[in-house]
Every structure is written in C-alpha cells, then in structure tokens.
Short mmCIF file of C-alpha atoms and ligand atoms in Angstrom, two decimals:
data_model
loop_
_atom_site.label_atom_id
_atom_site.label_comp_id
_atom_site.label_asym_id
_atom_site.label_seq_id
_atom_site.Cartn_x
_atom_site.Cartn_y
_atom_site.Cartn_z
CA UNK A 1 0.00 0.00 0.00
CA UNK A 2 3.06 2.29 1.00
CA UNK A 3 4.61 1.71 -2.41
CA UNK A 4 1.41 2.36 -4.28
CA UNK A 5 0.70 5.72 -2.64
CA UNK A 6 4.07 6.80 -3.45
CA UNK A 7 3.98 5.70 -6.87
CA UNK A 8 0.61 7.20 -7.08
CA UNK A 9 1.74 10.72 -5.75
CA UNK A 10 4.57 10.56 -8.24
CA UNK A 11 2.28 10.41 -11.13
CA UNK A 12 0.31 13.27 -10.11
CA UNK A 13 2.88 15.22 -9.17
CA UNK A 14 4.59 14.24 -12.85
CA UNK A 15 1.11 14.65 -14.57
CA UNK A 16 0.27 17.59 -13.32
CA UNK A 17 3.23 19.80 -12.34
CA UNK A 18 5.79 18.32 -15.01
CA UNK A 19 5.91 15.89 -17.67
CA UNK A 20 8.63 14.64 -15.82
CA UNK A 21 11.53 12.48 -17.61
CA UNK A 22 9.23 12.84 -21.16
CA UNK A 23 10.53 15.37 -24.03
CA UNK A 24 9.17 15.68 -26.80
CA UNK A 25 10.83 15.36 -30.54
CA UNK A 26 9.59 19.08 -31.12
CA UNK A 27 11.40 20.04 -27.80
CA UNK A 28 14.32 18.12 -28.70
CA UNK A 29 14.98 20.00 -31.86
CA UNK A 30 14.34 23.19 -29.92
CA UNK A 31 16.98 22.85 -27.10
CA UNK A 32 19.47 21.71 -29.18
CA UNK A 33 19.02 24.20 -32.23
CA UNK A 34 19.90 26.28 -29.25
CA UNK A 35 22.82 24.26 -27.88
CA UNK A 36 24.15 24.82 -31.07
CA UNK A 37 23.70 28.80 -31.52
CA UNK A 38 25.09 28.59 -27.61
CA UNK A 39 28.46 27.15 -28.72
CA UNK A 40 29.69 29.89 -31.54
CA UNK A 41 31.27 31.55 -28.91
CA UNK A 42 33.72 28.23 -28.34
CA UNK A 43 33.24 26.78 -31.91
CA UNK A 44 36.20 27.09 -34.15
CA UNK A 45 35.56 27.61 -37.42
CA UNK A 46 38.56 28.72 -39.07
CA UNK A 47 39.67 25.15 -40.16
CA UNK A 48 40.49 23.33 -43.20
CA UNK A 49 40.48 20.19 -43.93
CA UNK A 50 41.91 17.85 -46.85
CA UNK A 51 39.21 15.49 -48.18
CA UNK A 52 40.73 13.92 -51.45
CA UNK A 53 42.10 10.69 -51.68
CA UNK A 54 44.99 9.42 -50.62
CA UNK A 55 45.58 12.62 -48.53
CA UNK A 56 48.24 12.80 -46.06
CA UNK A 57 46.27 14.65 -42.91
CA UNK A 58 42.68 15.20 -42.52
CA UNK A 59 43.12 18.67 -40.79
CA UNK A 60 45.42 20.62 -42.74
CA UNK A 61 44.88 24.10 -40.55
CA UNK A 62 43.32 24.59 -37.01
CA UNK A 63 43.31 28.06 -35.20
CA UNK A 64 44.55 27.09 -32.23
CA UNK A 65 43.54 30.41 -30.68
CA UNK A 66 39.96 29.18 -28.92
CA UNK A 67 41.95 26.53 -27.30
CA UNK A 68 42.42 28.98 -24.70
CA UNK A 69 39.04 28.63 -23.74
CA UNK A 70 38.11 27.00 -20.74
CA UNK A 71 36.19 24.63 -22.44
CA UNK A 72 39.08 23.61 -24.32
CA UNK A 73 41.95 24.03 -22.12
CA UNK A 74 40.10 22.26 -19.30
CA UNK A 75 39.60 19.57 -21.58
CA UNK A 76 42.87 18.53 -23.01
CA UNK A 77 44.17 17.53 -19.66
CA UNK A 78 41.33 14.66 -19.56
CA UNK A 79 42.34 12.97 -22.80
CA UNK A 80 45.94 12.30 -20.84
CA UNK A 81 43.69 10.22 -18.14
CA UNK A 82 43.32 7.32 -19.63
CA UNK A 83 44.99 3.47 -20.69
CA UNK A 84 43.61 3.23 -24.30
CA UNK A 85 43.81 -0.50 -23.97
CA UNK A 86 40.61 -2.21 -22.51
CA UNK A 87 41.19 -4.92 -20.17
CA UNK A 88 43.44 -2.76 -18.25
CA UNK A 89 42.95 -1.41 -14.66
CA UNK A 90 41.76 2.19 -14.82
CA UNK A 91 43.21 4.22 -12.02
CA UNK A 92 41.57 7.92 -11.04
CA UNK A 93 43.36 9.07 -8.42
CA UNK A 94 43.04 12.21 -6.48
CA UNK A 95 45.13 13.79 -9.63
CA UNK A 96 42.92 12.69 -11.98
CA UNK A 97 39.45 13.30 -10.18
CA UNK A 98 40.79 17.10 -9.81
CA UNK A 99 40.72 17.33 -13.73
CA UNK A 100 37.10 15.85 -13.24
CA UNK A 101 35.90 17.85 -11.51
CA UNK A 102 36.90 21.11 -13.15
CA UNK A 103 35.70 19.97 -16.49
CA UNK A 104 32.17 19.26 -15.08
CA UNK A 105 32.69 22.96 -13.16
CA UNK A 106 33.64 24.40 -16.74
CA UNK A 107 30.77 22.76 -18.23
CA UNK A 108 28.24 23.56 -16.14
CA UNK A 109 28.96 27.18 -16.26
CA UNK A 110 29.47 27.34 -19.88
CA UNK A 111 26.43 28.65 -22.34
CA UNK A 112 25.72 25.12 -23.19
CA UNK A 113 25.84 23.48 -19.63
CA UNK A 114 23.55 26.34 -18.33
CA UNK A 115 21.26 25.59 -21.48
CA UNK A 116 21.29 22.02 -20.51
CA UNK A 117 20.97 22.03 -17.21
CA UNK A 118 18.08 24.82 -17.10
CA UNK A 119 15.97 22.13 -19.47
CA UNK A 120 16.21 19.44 -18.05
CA UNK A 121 15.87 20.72 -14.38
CA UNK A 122 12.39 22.23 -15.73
CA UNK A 123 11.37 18.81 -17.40
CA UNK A 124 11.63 17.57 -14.17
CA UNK A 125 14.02 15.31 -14.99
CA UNK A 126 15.35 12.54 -12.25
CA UNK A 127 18.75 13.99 -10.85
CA UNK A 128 18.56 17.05 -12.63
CA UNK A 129 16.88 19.39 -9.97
CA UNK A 130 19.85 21.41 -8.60
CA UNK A 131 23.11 22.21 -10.22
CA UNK A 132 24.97 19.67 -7.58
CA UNK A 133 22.97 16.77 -8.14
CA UNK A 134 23.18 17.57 -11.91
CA UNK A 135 26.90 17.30 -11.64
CA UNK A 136 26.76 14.16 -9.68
CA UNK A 137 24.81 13.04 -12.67
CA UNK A 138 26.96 13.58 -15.43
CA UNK A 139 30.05 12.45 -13.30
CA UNK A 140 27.81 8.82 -12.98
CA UNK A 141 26.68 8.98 -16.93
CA UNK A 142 30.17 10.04 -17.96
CA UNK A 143 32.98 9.09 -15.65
CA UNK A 144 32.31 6.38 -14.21
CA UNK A 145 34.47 3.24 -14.71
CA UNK A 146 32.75 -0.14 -15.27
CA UNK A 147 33.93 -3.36 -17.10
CA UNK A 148 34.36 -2.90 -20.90
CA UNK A 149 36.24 -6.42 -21.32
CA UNK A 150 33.72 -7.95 -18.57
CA UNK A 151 36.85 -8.34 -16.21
CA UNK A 152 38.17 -5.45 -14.78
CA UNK A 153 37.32 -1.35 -14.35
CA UNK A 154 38.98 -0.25 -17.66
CA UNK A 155 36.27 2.05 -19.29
CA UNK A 156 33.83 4.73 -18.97
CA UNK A 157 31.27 6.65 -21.63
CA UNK A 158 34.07 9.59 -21.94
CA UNK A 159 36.82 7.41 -22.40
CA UNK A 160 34.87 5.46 -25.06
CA UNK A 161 33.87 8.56 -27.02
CA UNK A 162 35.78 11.47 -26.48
CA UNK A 163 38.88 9.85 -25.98
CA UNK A 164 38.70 6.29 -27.84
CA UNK A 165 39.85 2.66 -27.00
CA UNK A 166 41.85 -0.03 -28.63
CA UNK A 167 39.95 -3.62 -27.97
CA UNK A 168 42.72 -5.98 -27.07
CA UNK A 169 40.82 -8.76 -28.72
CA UNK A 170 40.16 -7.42 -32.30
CA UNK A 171 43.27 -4.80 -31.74
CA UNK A 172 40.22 -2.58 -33.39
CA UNK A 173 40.09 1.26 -32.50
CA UNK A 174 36.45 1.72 -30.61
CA UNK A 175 34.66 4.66 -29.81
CA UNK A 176 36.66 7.90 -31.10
CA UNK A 177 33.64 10.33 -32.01
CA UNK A 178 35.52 13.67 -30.67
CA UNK A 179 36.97 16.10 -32.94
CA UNK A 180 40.21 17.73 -31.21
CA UNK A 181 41.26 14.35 -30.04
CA UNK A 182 41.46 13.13 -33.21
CA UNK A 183 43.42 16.69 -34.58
CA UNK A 184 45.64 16.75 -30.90
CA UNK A 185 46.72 12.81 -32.28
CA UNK A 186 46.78 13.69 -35.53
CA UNK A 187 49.23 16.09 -34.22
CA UNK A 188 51.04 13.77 -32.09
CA UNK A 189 51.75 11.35 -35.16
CA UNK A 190 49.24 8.50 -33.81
CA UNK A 191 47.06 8.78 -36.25
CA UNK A 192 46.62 7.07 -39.88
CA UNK A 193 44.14 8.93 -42.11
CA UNK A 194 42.77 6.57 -44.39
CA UNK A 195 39.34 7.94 -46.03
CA UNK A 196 37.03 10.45 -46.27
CA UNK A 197 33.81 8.62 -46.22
CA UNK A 198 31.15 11.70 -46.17
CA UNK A 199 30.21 15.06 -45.16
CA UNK A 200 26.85 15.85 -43.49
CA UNK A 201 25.09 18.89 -42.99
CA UNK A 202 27.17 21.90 -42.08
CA UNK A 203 30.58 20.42 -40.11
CA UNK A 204 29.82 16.57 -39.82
CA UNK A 205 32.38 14.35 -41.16
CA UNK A 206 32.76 10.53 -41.26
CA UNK A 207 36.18 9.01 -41.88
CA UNK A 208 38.88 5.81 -42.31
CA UNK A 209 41.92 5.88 -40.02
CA UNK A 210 43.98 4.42 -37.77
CA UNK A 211 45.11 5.28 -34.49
CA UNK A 212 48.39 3.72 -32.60
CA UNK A 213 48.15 0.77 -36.10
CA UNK A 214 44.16 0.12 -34.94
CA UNK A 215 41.99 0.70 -37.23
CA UNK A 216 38.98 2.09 -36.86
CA UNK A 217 37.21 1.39 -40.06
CA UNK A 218 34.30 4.74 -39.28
CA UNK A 219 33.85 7.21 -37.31
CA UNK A 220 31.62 10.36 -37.40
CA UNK A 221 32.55 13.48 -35.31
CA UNK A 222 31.21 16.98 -35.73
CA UNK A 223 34.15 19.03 -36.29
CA UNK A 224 35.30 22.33 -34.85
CA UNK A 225 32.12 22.51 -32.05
CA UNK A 226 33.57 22.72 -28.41
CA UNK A 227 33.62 19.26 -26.09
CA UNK A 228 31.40 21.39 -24.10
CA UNK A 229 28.36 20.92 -27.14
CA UNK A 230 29.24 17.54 -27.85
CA UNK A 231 29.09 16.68 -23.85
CA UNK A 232 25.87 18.74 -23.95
CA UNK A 233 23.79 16.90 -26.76
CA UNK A 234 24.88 13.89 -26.15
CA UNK A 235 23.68 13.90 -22.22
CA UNK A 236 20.66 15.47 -23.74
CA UNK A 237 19.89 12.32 -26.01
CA UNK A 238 21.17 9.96 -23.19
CA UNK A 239 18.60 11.44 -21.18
CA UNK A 240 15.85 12.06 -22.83
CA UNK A 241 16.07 8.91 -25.78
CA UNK A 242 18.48 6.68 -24.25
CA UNK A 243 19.90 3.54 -26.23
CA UNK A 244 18.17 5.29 -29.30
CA UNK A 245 18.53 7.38 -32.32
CA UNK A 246 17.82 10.10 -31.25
CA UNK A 247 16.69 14.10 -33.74
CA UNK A 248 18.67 16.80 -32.88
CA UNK A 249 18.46 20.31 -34.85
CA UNK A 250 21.98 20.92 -36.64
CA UNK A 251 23.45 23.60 -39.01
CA UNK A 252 23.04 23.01 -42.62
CA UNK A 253 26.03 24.37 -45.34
CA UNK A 254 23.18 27.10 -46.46
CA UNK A 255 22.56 27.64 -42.57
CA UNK A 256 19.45 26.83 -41.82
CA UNK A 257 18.62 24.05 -39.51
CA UNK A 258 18.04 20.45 -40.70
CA UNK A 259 17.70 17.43 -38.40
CA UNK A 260 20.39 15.09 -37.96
CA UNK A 261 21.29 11.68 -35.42
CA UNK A 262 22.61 10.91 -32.42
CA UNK A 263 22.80 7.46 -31.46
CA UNK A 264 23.43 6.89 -28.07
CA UNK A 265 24.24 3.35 -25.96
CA UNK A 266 23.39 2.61 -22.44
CA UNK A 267 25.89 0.17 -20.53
CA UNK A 268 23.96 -2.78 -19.54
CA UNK A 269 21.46 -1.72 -17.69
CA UNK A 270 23.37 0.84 -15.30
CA UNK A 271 23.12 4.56 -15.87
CA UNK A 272 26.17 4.79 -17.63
CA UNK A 273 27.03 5.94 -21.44
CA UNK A 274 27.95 2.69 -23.56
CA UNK A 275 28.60 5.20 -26.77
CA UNK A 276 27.03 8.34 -28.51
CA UNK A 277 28.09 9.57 -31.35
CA UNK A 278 26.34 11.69 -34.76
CA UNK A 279 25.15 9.65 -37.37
CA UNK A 280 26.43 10.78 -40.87
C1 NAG B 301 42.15 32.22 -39.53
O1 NAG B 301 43.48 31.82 -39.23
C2 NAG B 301 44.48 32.53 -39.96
C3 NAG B 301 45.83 32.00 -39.53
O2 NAG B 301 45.92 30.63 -39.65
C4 NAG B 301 44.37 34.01 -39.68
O3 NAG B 301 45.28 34.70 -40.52
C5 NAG B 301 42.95 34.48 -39.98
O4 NAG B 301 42.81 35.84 -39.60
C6 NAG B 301 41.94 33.66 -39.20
N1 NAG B 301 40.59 34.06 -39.53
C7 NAG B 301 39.64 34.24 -38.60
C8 NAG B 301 38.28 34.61 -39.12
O5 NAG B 301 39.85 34.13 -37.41
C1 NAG B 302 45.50 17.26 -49.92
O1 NAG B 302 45.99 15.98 -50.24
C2 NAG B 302 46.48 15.85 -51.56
C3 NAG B 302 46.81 14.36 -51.79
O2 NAG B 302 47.83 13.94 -50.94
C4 NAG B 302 47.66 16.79 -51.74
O3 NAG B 302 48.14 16.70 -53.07
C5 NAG B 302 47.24 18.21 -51.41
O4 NAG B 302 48.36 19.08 -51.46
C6 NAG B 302 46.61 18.27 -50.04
N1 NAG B 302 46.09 19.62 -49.80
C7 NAG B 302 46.46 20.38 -48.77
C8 NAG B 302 45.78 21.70 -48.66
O5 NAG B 302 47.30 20.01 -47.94
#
C-alpha cells in the first residue's frame, strides 16, 4: 500500500506539475538548435580540412587560438587520463578526479551546460533538480568506470567517445567520435588517415583511419564545435532517448537548420554511457 501511494503521488505530481523524464521530438529539436547557436562563442571555425584521396592529414589548418578557452583548455588535460587498452585497470586518483571535476565545473557554467541544465531541471528530470545533483549526474553517466572487457574497471562513456579505445581482442580502434582528439593525435603522429567517407550537414564528417596501427574502419565526429556541445547533446539524447537514435536540430552548409542523429548506448542496464556519437 506504502509503495502504491508513493507511486501514485509521483504520477500526479509528474502529470500535473511536469511531464517529468518525457521530451518531446519538437522540444528536442528546440533545445538543441539552441545548444548549437550557444556554442559559436567556443566553436572554431577557421579550419580546413583535406578530403581527397589518398591525402596525407585530414586537418590541414586549425586556429589554435579558442583553445584557450576553458572549455578547451580544461579539456585537453582529460584525454591524458586514460589506458587506451581495454582490459586494463583504470586508475583515477586524487590527480585525476581534480581534472574531473573542473571539467564538469567548466561545463556547467558554460552557455551550453547552463542551457542544458536549465531544461532538463524544468522537465523535471530525475537527478537534474539542482546544479549539484546535476553534476553528480553527469560524473555517474560520464565518468564512471565499469567493465568494458567484462573483467576489470577499464572504461567509462568519456573514455569510449571522447577519448577512444583499442579492444585488445580485435586490436580494433572503438569509440573515437571527438573532434580535437582526433586533430591533438593527428598532431602527435598517432594517427593514420585513411578515407574520407562523407560530409553531413554543415561540419559533420565521417572518416577511415587508424590510431596507434588500430583501425577504426568509421567514425563520425562533428568538427570544430567545443567538447562542451558535444558533452551537452549527447547527455541530452542519453537522457531524454536513451539507447536510441535520437533528432537533434543541426546547421546546414546554407545555414538553416536540418535534423540530424545521435545514437546513443546505455551500458547494460546501469546509468552509464555505452557510446554516442552523430550519425552521418
Ligand atoms: C584564420 O586563421 C588565420 C591563420 O591561420 C588568420 O590569418 C585568420 O585571420 C583567421 N581568420 C579568422 C576569421 O579568425
Ligand atoms: C590534400 O591531399 C592531396 C593528396 O595527398 C595533396 O596533393 C594536397 O596538397 C593536399 N592539400 C592540402 C591543402 O594540404
């Protein structure tokens, strides 16, 4: 009876105060046009890239100058955090947790976080209702390590996307689906760029590489937006469509919006991030 009255009195208080945890496709589109008219402030768009075949480097020219931005220079120092082989122990020790921590504090008070957070605290959204338990919630969706390999703690949903893997069975590059990773290893010589494979909309690209010798045979990444709009839509879609494809608004090349794909993956029935990632 206890358990039914408190079910109950959720319900109402969902039904009629908030359409708690439910967003619509029409909302969807609507926040995240947004999220992306937020990031211009962080996006870099003075790039160029090298899309014929048989090219050498993907990114032949990247102003470096927004790296400066918090949302960038507060970034870099996670993509040194991890063991890119899976099957091997994780460690986050105070060090690492630091870096964390003032990602998700970057985030959160960036145009995109605010955005973010602000819409899904008024959806009513489970573990969204103050800006503390929000970051306790993208820590748990995002950082968290759990069992890639099924034995030990050697992954978690940034690792996977924004920083990438190697599977020590297949010795196959997984994950990957972050922009200046891919140009700060490109950089560092660990990359292989194989193909082009397409261009979507205004900035999305899908290519052919490899990265340390493992190949990863396609990956799509949205290139030149800030890791603060990529952590934003894809928490949005992990939320709100989880283990889904999931319509986001996104900048055409003749700037107007058009609706594109995220596809997002839920780790075995825990609240973690498997994957996300555009579709292109
Ligand atoms: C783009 O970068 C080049 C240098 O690589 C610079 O000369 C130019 O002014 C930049 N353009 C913009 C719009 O920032
Ligand atoms: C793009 O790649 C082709 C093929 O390797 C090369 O000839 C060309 O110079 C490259 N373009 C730039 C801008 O680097």
């Amino acid at each position: 009876m206890k358990s039914f009255c408190v079910t109950l009195v959720l319900f109402l208080t969902c039904g009629l105060l908030a359409d708690c945890g439910s967003v619509s496709n029409k909302e969807m589109l609507e926040v995240s046009r947004k999220l992306y008219m937020d990031d211009a402030g962080d996006r870099i768009v003075n790039y160029s890239i090298n899309t014929t075949q048989n090219a050498q480097k993907f990114f032949t020219k990247v102003d470096e100058k927004k790296f400066q931005h918090f949302v960038y220079s507060n970034f870099f120092p996670l993509l040194e955090n991890y063991n890119r082989e899976t099957g091997i122990y994780e460690t986050i020790n105070y060090e690492k947790e630091e870096k964390i921590i003032r990602f998700l504090n970057t985030f959160i008070n960036s145009k995109v976080g605010s955005r973010l957070y602000n819409f899904l605290q008024s959806k009513g959204i489970p573990g969204c209702s103050n800006k503390a338990e929000f970051k306790r919630t993208l820590k748990t969706k995002w950082f968290d390590l759990y069992r890639r390999s099924r034995k030990v703690l050697d992954s978690s949903g940034f690792e996977h996307v924004f920083v990438g893997e190697i599977n020590s069975y297949t010795g196959k590059t997984i994950g990957f689906h972050n922009w200046v990773q891919y140009y700060s290893q490109q950089k560092a010589g660990n990359i292989k760029y194989l193909t082009h494979l397409e261009q979507c909309l205004e900035n999305l690209h899908s290519l052919e590489f490899e990265w340390h010798n493992a190949l990863k045979p396609c990956s799509g990444f949205a290139v030149g937006v800030s890791p603060a709009y990529d952590l934003a839509v894809f928490t949005l879609c992990h939320i709100a469509k989880p283990g889904k494809r999931c319509k986001v608004s996104y900048r055409n090349t003749d700037g107007n919006f058009k609706t594109a794909f995220v596809q997002t993956y839920t780790w075995r029935y825990t609240p973690h991030i498997a994957s996300a990632y555009f579709l292109c």
